[in-house]
Amino acid sequence: MSAKELKASERVRGSGEADAFGKKQIRGSALFGPKEKDVLEVVLQEDGSYTLEEAKHLMELYLNKEVI
């Protein structure tokens, strides 16, 4: 396999998989504000790994949960 083909196969393989981050990494991100980070502290587990989309989804579910 040539170097060009190898790079193309890596791109195909890598494009389907999203990067996953730990709770500490996500909370340290500049993508979230202080209030959002407080919510992430509650919804994310210490030993879990999440994509940014998963973290945002969990945060939305928590914020839109019906109060009883």
Coordinates of N, CA, C and O in Angstrom, one line a residue, residues 6-46:
L6 N -2.5 4.8 2.3 CA -2.5 4.7 3.7 C -3.1 5.9 4.4 O -4.0 5.7 5.3
K7 N -2.8 7.1 3.9 CA -3.3 8.3 4.5 C -4.8 8.3 4.2 O -5.6 8.7 5.1
A8 N -5.2 7.9 3.0 CA -6.7 7.9 2.7 C -7.4 7.0 3.5 O -8.5 7.3 4.0
S9 N -6.9 5.8 3.8 CA -7.6 4.8 4.6 C -7.7 5.3 6.1 O -8.6 5.0 6.8
E10 N -6.7 6.0 6.6 CA -6.7 6.5 7.9 C -7.8 7.6 8.0 O -8.5 7.7 9.0
R11 N -7.9 8.4 7.0 CA -9.0 9.4 7.0 C -10.3 8.8 7.0 O -11.2 9.3 7.8
V12 N -10.5 7.8 6.3 CA -11.9 7.1 6.2 C -12.1 6.5 7.6 O -13.2 6.6 8.1
R13 N -11.2 5.8 8.2 CA -11.3 5.2 9.5 C -11.6 6.2 10.5 O -12.4 6.1 11.4
G14 N -10.8 7.3 10.5 CA -10.9 8.3 11.5 C -12.1 9.2 11.4 O -12.6 9.7 12.4
S15 N -12.7 9.3 10.2 CA -13.8 10.2 10.0 C -15.1 9.7 10.6 O -15.9 10.4 11.0
G16 N -15.2 8.4 10.8 CA -16.4 7.8 11.3 C -16.4 7.8 12.8 O -17.4 7.6 13.4
E17 N -15.3 7.9 13.4 CA -15.2 7.9 14.9 C -14.9 9.3 15.5 O -14.0 10.0 15.0
A18 N -15.8 9.7 16.4 CA -15.6 10.9 17.0 C -14.7 10.8 18.2 O -14.6 9.7 18.8
D19 N -14.0 11.9 18.6 CA -13.1 11.8 19.7 C -13.9 11.8 21.0 O -14.9 12.5 21.1
A20 N -13.4 11.0 21.9 CA -14.0 10.9 23.2 C -13.1 11.5 24.3 O -11.9 11.4 24.2
F21 N -13.7 12.2 25.3 CA -13.0 12.8 26.3 C -13.5 12.5 27.7 O -14.6 12.1 27.8
G22 N -12.6 12.6 28.7 CA -13.1 12.3 30.0 C -13.8 13.5 30.6 O -13.8 14.6 30.0
K23 N -14.4 13.3 31.8 CA -15.1 14.4 32.4 C -14.3 15.6 32.7 O -14.7 16.7 32.4
K24 N -13.1 15.4 33.2 CA -12.2 16.5 33.5 C -11.8 17.3 32.3 O -11.8 18.5 32.3
Q25 N -11.6 16.6 31.2 CA -11.2 17.3 29.9 C -12.4 18.1 29.4 O -12.2 19.3 28.9
I26 N -13.6 17.6 29.5 CA -14.8 18.3 29.0 C -15.0 19.5 29.8 O -15.3 20.6 29.4
R27 N -15.0 19.4 31.2 CA -15.2 20.5 32.1 C -14.1 21.6 31.9 O -14.4 22.7 32.1
G28 N -12.9 21.2 31.5 CA -11.9 22.2 31.3 C -11.9 22.9 29.9 O -11.2 23.8 29.6
S29 N -12.9 22.5 29.1 CA -13.0 23.0 27.7 C -13.5 24.4 27.7 O -14.4 24.8 28.5
A30 N -13.0 25.2 26.8 CA -13.5 26.6 26.6 C -14.9 26.6 25.9 O -15.5 27.7 25.7
L31 N -15.3 25.5 25.4 CA -16.6 25.4 24.7 C -17.8 25.6 25.6 O -18.9 25.9 25.1
F32 N -17.6 25.4 26.9 CA -18.7 25.5 27.8 C -18.5 26.6 28.8 O -17.4 26.8 29.3
G33 N -19.6 27.3 29.2 CA -19.6 28.4 30.1 C -19.6 27.8 31.5 O -19.8 26.6 31.8
P34 N -19.5 28.7 32.5 CA -19.5 28.2 33.9 C -20.7 27.5 34.4 O -20.7 26.5 35.1
K35 N -21.9 28.0 34.0 CA -23.1 27.3 34.3 C -23.3 26.0 33.7 O -23.7 25.0 34.3
E36 N -22.8 25.9 32.4 CA -22.9 24.6 31.7 C -21.9 23.6 32.3 O -22.2 22.4 32.5
K37 N -20.8 24.1 32.8 CA -19.8 23.2 33.5 C -20.4 22.7 34.8 O -20.1 21.5 35.2
D38 N -21.2 23.5 35.5 CA -21.8 23.0 36.7 C -22.8 21.8 36.4 O -22.8 20.8 37.1
V39 N -23.5 22.0 35.3 CA -24.4 20.9 34.9 C -23.7 19.7 34.5 O -24.0 18.5 34.8
L40 N -22.6 19.8 33.7 CA -21.8 18.7 33.3 C -21.2 18.0 34.5 O -21.0 16.8 34.5
E41 N -20.9 18.7 35.6 CA -20.4 18.0 36.8 C -21.4 17.0 37.3 O -21.0 16.0 37.8
V42 N -22.6 17.3 37.2 CA -23.7 16.5 37.7 C -24.0 15.3 36.7 O -24.1 14.2 37.2
V43 N -24.0 15.5 35.4 CA -24.5 14.5 34.5 C -23.4 13.6 34.0 O -23.7 12.5 33.6
L44 N -22.1 14.0 34.1 CA -21.0 13.1 33.6 C -20.5 12.3 34.7 O -20.3 12.8 35.8
Q45 N -20.1 11.1 34.4 CA -19.5 10.2 35.4 C -17.9 10.3 35.3 O -17.4 10.5 34.2
E46 N -17.3 10.2 36.5 CA -15.8 10.4 36.5 C -15.1 9.4 35.6 O -14.1 9.8 35.0

